[in-house]
Coordinates of C-alpha atoms in Angstrom, one line a residue:
Chain A
M25 CA -8.1 -100.3 -76.4
A26 CA -6.7 -97.8 -74.2
Q27 CA -8.8 -98.4 -71.1
L28 CA -11.0 -94.7 -71.1
E29 CA -10.9 -92.2 -67.3
K30 CA -13.7 -90.5 -66.0
I31 CA -12.7 -86.7 -66.3
Q32 CA -14.8 -83.4 -65.7
C33 CA -16.3 -81.0 -68.3
P34 CA -14.6 -77.8 -66.8
S35 CA -17.0 -76.3 -68.3
C36 CA -19.7 -77.6 -67.1
G37 CA -18.6 -80.2 -64.3
A38 CA -20.5 -83.0 -66.5
P39 CA -18.8 -86.7 -66.2
L40 CA -16.6 -87.6 -69.3
E41 CA -14.3 -90.6 -70.2
W42 CA -11.1 -89.8 -72.3
D43 CA -8.8 -92.3 -73.4
G44 CA -6.2 -90.0 -71.1
R45 CA -4.2 -89.0 -74.0
Y46 CA -2.1 -85.7 -73.4
G47 CA -2.1 -82.9 -76.1
Q48 CA -6.0 -84.3 -78.0
S49 CA -8.3 -81.9 -77.2
V50 CA -12.1 -83.1 -75.3
T51 CA -14.9 -81.8 -76.0
C52 CA -17.4 -82.4 -74.0
S53 CA -21.1 -84.3 -74.8
Y54 CA -22.9 -81.8 -72.5
C55 CA -22.3 -78.0 -73.6
G56 CA -20.1 -78.2 -76.2
S57 CA -17.7 -76.8 -75.1
V58 CA -13.5 -77.9 -76.1
F59 CA -10.5 -78.4 -73.9
L60 CA -7.7 -79.0 -73.6
P61 CA -6.8 -82.0 -70.1
A62 CA -3.9 -81.1 -68.7
A63 CA -2.3 -82.7 -66.1
S64 CA -3.8 -82.8 -62.6
A65 CA -2.2 -83.4 -59.2
A66 CA -3.2 -86.9 -59.4
D67 CA -0.4 -87.7 -62.1
D68 CA 2.2 -85.9 -60.4
V69 CA 4.9 -88.6 -59.4
W70 CA 6.5 -85.8 -57.0
L71 CA 3.3 -84.9 -55.8
M72 CA 4.7 -84.7 -52.1
T73 CA 8.8 -84.8 -52.6
D74 CA 10.5 -82.3 -50.9
P75 CA 13.0 -79.8 -53.7
V76 CA 16.5 -80.0 -51.6
A77 CA 15.4 -83.6 -51.9
R78 CA 14.7 -84.5 -55.6
A79 CA 17.7 -81.7 -56.0
R80 CA 20.0 -84.4 -53.9
Y81 CA 18.5 -87.2 -56.3
E82 CA 19.7 -85.5 -59.9
F83 CA 23.3 -84.0 -57.8
N84 CA 23.9 -88.0 -58.1
N85 CA 22.3 -88.8 -61.8
T86 CA 19.9 -91.0 -59.7
L87 CA 17.3 -89.5 -59.6
D88 CA 15.9 -92.0 -61.7
K89 CA 15.9 -94.8 -59.3
L90 CA 13.9 -92.0 -56.8
E91 CA 11.1 -92.1 -59.6
H92 CA 10.4 -95.2 -60.1
D93 CA 10.3 -95.8 -56.1
I94 CA 7.5 -93.3 -55.8
R95 CA 5.7 -94.3 -59.3
F96 CA 6.0 -98.3 -57.8
E97 CA 6.8 -98.5 -54.6
V98 CA 4.7 -95.2 -53.4
L99 CA 2.3 -95.2 -55.5
R100 CA 2.0 -99.1 -56.1
G101 CA 1.2 -97.9 -60.0
G102 CA -1.3 -95.8 -58.8
K103 CA -2.3 -92.0 -58.5
W104 CA -2.1 -89.6 -55.5
S105 CA -5.8 -90.2 -53.6
A106 CA -7.8 -87.9 -52.7
Q107 CA -6.8 -87.9 -49.1
D108 CA -3.3 -86.7 -50.3
R109 CA -4.6 -84.6 -52.0
T110 CA -6.4 -83.3 -49.9
Y111 CA -3.2 -84.2 -46.6
L112 CA -1.8 -81.4 -49.4
E113 CA -4.4 -78.8 -48.7
E114 CA -4.5 -79.1 -45.2
I115 CA -0.9 -78.1 -44.4
A116 CA -1.3 -75.4 -47.0
R117 CA -4.6 -74.6 -45.2
L118 CA -2.1 -74.4 -41.2
E119 CA 0.9 -73.3 -42.8
K120 CA -1.2 -69.5 -43.9
A121 CA -2.7 -69.1 -40.2
G122 CA 0.5 -69.5 -38.8
L123 CA 0.1 -72.6 -36.7
V124 CA 2.8 -74.9 -38.7
R125 CA 6.0 -74.0 -40.4
R126 CA 8.0 -76.1 -42.8
L127 CA 11.5 -77.1 -41.7
A128 CA 14.4 -76.8 -43.2
S129 CA 14.0 -81.0 -43.0
F130 CA 13.0 -83.5 -45.2
W131 CA 11.6 -87.1 -44.3
A132 CA 14.7 -89.7 -44.1
I133 CA 12.0 -92.2 -46.4
S134 CA 10.2 -91.4 -50.2
P135 CA 9.1 -89.4 -51.3
H136 CA 10.3 -87.9 -49.2
P137 CA 8.2 -85.0 -48.1
P138 CA 8.9 -81.7 -46.3
V139 CA 8.4 -81.4 -42.6
Y140 CA 6.8 -79.3 -40.4
R141 CA 6.8 -78.4 -37.1
A142 CA 3.1 -77.5 -35.6
L143 CA 3.8 -73.5 -34.1
A144 CA 0.7 -73.5 -31.6
D145 CA -1.4 -76.4 -30.7
G146 CA -4.4 -77.1 -33.7
E147 CA -6.4 -79.3 -35.0
F148 CA -5.2 -81.4 -38.8
H149 CA -8.5 -81.9 -40.6
I150 CA -8.7 -84.9 -42.7
G151 CA -11.0 -87.6 -43.9
G152 CA -13.7 -85.4 -42.0
Q153 CA -11.6 -86.3 -38.6
K154 CA -9.6 -83.4 -36.6
L155 CA -6.3 -85.2 -35.6
P156 CA -4.9 -83.0 -32.6
F157 CA -1.0 -81.3 -32.4
R158 CA 0.7 -79.8 -29.9
K159 CA 2.8 -76.7 -30.4
G160 CA 6.3 -78.2 -31.8
Q161 CA 5.4 -81.5 -33.4
E162 CA 6.5 -82.5 -36.0
I163 CA 4.0 -83.4 -38.7
V164 CA 4.3 -85.0 -42.6
W165 CA 2.4 -87.1 -44.7
A166 CA 2.6 -90.7 -44.0
C167 CA 2.9 -92.6 -47.0
P168 CA 1.3 -96.5 -47.5
M169 CA 3.5 -98.1 -46.2
T170 CA 3.9 -95.2 -43.2
R171 CA 0.9 -96.0 -42.4
D172 CA 1.1 -100.0 -42.6
R173 CA 3.7 -100.2 -40.5
F174 CA 1.9 -97.4 -37.8
D175 CA -1.6 -98.0 -38.5
L176 CA -2.6 -94.5 -39.1
P177 CA -5.8 -94.4 -40.7
L178 CA -5.1 -91.8 -42.4
P179 CA -1.5 -90.2 -44.6
V180 CA 0.0 -87.9 -41.5
L181 CA 2.1 -88.8 -39.2
I182 CA 2.2 -86.0 -36.2
A183 CA 4.6 -86.6 -33.6
D184 CA 8.5 -85.6 -31.8
F185 CA 10.8 -87.0 -35.0
Q186 CA 14.2 -88.0 -34.1
G187 CA 16.9 -87.1 -37.1
A188 CA 18.0 -89.8 -39.3
R189 CA 21.5 -90.2 -41.3
V190 CA 20.3 -92.7 -43.5
Q191 CA 18.4 -91.5 -46.8
K192 CA 15.8 -94.8 -47.9
L193 CA 13.9 -95.5 -50.9
C194 CA 10.5 -96.2 -49.4
G195 CA 11.3 -100.0 -51.7
E196 CA 14.3 -100.2 -48.6
M197 CA 11.5 -99.9 -45.5
V198 CA 12.0 -102.7 -43.1
N199 CA 8.6 -104.1 -44.4
A200 CA 8.3 -103.7 -47.8
M201 CA 8.7 -106.9 -48.6
Q202 CA 7.0 -109.6 -45.8
G203 CA 7.2 -113.1 -45.0
R204 CA 6.6 -115.8 -42.9
M205 CA 10.3 -116.6 -41.8
S206 CA 9.3 -120.2 -39.3
Chain B
M19 CA 47.5 -69.7 -45.1
N20 CA 43.5 -71.3 -45.4
I21 CA 44.7 -74.2 -42.8
F22 CA 45.8 -71.5 -39.5
K23 CA 43.0 -69.4 -40.1
R24 CA 41.1 -73.3 -40.1
F25 CA 42.5 -74.3 -37.0
F26 CA 44.2 -71.4 -35.2
G27 CA 41.9 -68.4 -36.1
T28 CA 43.9 -65.6 -35.0
P29 CA 43.9 -62.0 -37.5
Q30 CA 47.5 -62.0 -37.1
Y31 CA 46.6 -64.1 -40.7
I32 CA 45.7 -61.7 -44.1
S33 CA 42.5 -63.0 -44.6
Q34 CA 38.9 -62.2 -46.5
T35 CA 35.2 -62.2 -45.7
D36 CA 32.1 -62.9 -46.3
T37 CA 31.5 -59.6 -46.1
T38 CA 33.2 -55.5 -45.7
G39 CA 32.4 -52.4 -44.7
D40 CA 32.3 -50.9 -48.2
S41 CA 29.9 -54.9 -50.0
P42 CA 27.2 -53.7 -52.0
N43 CA 23.7 -54.3 -50.7
P44 CA 23.4 -59.1 -51.1
D45 CA 22.0 -60.1 -53.6
P46 CA 19.4 -62.5 -52.5
N47 CA 20.7 -65.2 -55.7
D48 CA 24.4 -64.7 -54.7
V49 CA 25.1 -68.9 -53.2
W50 CA 27.6 -67.3 -52.4
A51 CA 27.0 -63.8 -50.2
F52 CA 28.0 -66.0 -46.8
T53 CA 30.9 -67.9 -47.7
D54 CA 33.9 -66.8 -46.4
P55 CA 36.6 -66.9 -49.6
D56 CA 38.8 -69.0 -47.1
A57 CA 36.5 -71.7 -47.3
R58 CA 35.4 -71.4 -50.9
D59 CA 39.2 -71.2 -52.0
T60 CA 39.4 -74.3 -49.0
Y61 CA 37.0 -75.9 -50.8
E62 CA 38.6 -75.7 -54.7
Q63 CA 41.5 -76.5 -53.9
K64 CA 39.6 -80.2 -52.8
G65 CA 38.1 -79.8 -56.2
Q66 CA 35.2 -79.9 -54.1
L67 CA 33.6 -76.6 -55.0
R68 CA 30.5 -77.7 -57.0
E69 CA 29.5 -80.0 -53.8
L70 CA 30.0 -77.0 -51.4
E71 CA 27.8 -75.4 -54.6
Q72 CA 24.7 -77.7 -54.4
D73 CA 25.0 -78.1 -51.3
I74 CA 24.8 -74.2 -50.7
R75 CA 22.0 -73.7 -52.8
F76 CA 19.8 -76.1 -52.2
E77 CA 20.6 -77.8 -48.4
V78 CA 21.3 -73.4 -47.0
M79 CA 19.3 -71.9 -49.3
R80 CA 15.9 -74.6 -49.9
G81 CA 15.7 -73.7 -53.6
E82 CA 14.9 -70.6 -52.6
P83 CA 16.6 -67.5 -53.0
W84 CA 18.4 -65.7 -48.9
Q85 CA 15.3 -64.7 -46.4
P86 CA 14.7 -61.5 -45.7
E87 CA 16.2 -61.6 -42.6
E88 CA 19.4 -63.7 -43.8
L89 CA 19.6 -60.5 -45.9
E90 CA 19.3 -58.5 -43.1
Y91 CA 22.1 -59.7 -41.0
K92 CA 25.0 -59.3 -43.9
Q93 CA 22.9 -55.6 -43.9
E94 CA 24.2 -55.7 -39.9
I95 CA 27.7 -57.4 -40.2
R96 CA 28.5 -54.1 -42.9
R97 CA 27.1 -51.6 -40.2
L98 CA 28.4 -53.4 -37.5
L99 CA 31.9 -53.5 -40.2
R100 CA 32.3 -49.9 -40.6
E101 CA 31.4 -48.2 -37.6
E102 CA 34.6 -50.8 -36.2
T103 CA 32.3 -52.5 -33.8
I104 CA 33.1 -55.8 -35.5
R105 CA 36.8 -57.1 -36.6
D106 CA 37.1 -60.2 -38.5
K107 CA 38.2 -63.1 -36.7
G108 CA 40.1 -64.4 -39.4
T109 CA 38.2 -68.2 -39.3
Y110 CA 34.6 -69.3 -40.1
W111 CA 32.1 -70.9 -38.8
Y112 CA 32.6 -75.4 -39.5
T113 CA 28.9 -76.1 -41.4
S114 CA 27.9 -74.9 -44.6
P115 CA 28.0 -71.9 -46.4
F116 CA 30.7 -71.6 -43.8
P117 CA 29.9 -67.9 -43.0
T118 CA 33.1 -65.4 -42.0
V119 CA 33.0 -65.3 -37.8
Y120 CA 32.9 -61.7 -36.0
R121 CA 34.6 -60.7 -32.9
A122 CA 33.0 -57.8 -31.4
A123 CA 35.7 -54.7 -30.8
K124 CA 33.1 -53.8 -27.9
N125 CA 29.7 -54.2 -26.7
G126 CA 27.1 -53.3 -29.1
S127 CA 24.0 -54.9 -30.6
L128 CA 22.4 -56.1 -34.3
T129 CA 19.1 -55.5 -35.4
I130 CA 17.0 -58.2 -37.4
G131 CA 13.3 -58.4 -38.5
G132 CA 12.8 -55.9 -35.4
Q133 CA 14.4 -58.0 -33.4
T134 CA 17.7 -56.4 -31.8
I135 CA 20.7 -59.0 -30.2
S136 CA 23.1 -57.7 -28.0
F137 CA 26.7 -59.3 -28.1
K138 CA 29.7 -57.5 -25.2
R139 CA 32.8 -56.8 -26.8
G140 CA 35.4 -60.2 -26.8
D141 CA 32.0 -61.9 -28.3
D142 CA 32.3 -64.4 -31.3
I143 CA 29.0 -63.4 -33.9
V144 CA 28.5 -65.6 -36.6
F145 CA 25.7 -66.4 -39.2
Q146 CA 23.4 -68.9 -39.1
C147 CA 21.4 -71.5 -41.8
R148 CA 17.6 -72.4 -41.3
M149 CA 19.1 -75.8 -40.3
T150 CA 20.6 -75.0 -37.5
R151 CA 17.4 -72.8 -36.2
D152 CA 14.7 -75.0 -36.5
M153 CA 17.2 -77.9 -34.5
K154 CA 17.9 -74.2 -31.7
P155 CA 15.0 -72.5 -31.2
E156 CA 16.5 -71.2 -28.6
L157 CA 18.1 -68.9 -32.2
T158 CA 15.9 -66.5 -33.0
A159 CA 17.5 -64.6 -35.3
P160 CA 19.8 -65.5 -38.3
V161 CA 22.5 -64.6 -35.6
L162 CA 24.7 -66.6 -33.2
V163 CA 26.3 -64.2 -30.2
D164 CA 29.0 -66.7 -28.5
R165 CA 32.8 -67.2 -27.5
L166 CA 34.3 -69.9 -29.9
Q167 CA 35.8 -72.8 -30.2
P168 CA 38.2 -74.0 -31.8
T169 CA 37.6 -77.1 -33.9
N170 CA 39.0 -78.9 -37.1
K171 CA 35.3 -80.9 -38.6
S172 CA 33.8 -79.1 -40.7
Q173 CA 30.3 -80.2 -42.4
F174 CA 27.8 -80.2 -45.4
C175 CA 25.0 -78.8 -44.0
G176 CA 23.4 -81.7 -46.2
N177 CA 25.5 -84.1 -43.3
M178 CA 23.9 -82.1 -40.6
G179 CA 21.7 -84.3 -37.6
G180 CA 18.3 -82.1 -38.7
A181 CA 18.6 -82.6 -42.8
M182 CA 16.9 -85.5 -43.1
K183 CA 14.4 -86.7 -40.1
G184 CA 12.8 -90.3 -38.9
M185 CA 10.9 -92.0 -36.0
G186 CA 14.7 -94.2 -35.4
G187 CA 14.9 -97.4 -35.4
K188 CA 11.1 -98.3 -36.4
M189 CA 11.8 -97.6 -40.0

């Protein structure tokens, strides 16, 4: 039997159970409304990927490798977290406010998120915290492996980045595997 | 002829330009709008036109139309060519989209996004892509005014140092 997922009725907000099958309508047992569950942002494997990076893999016929890497090395077989989605909302807010600008660059490691540059001093609001940034610093979404690597409590990295020549999959990061080599 | 143009950039050789005095208004979706036709011919002869088009469409244009200030640059170049304030230098920039380099025949200026960029007689004028502008914050418009030197290196925009970012050897 398929594992049931928790979803909310779009009409009344009631909690419902869903078998995860798209294309089949669901009837709300509270208000009776009928709706078709759509793929949410949490399901979109390309949510964090700069379209230019994706186009590179597509051109080289290696898009399936990137998708597999994102699905299993980045997402660990799961979905984007609420904090990941908060990152996107916050970066969109800062961009709209003219505090950051999207660069013509993406992060060298998959899922290759776009890199932003701060146009003024400000704060990045996420997870109930306010992370300060200075004008000229760069901001990028940080995958769980990057967070482990740099001891980041939240999925955002703010620093002065360097140019990178080598494009890597997440599974190729130095800490993708660990061992005791004594 | 393309080799002469690329290496020597002398106007004695008949060359083509990305913009002419009678060019129509630039098309925001024209992937070749900022490419010197001689550069395009060179890549076609090398059998690498598909790679160049991919680079321009995604790395230069970021999968989007040309930006308003980029189109404004092209319109200003058209005006300056009509006025004979600038002319074809006979060479092109070493990085894709490989735009034509123009030389100022007299003092003048371009206005892009309400900003006026002045040049002197003898200066070279060339289009600059978004990635170059990100790497050189002193460029406040998609144009470089300078005295340029010949080079035999050429590169795609996607191979520039700023195309990808990281944390150096820590990753």
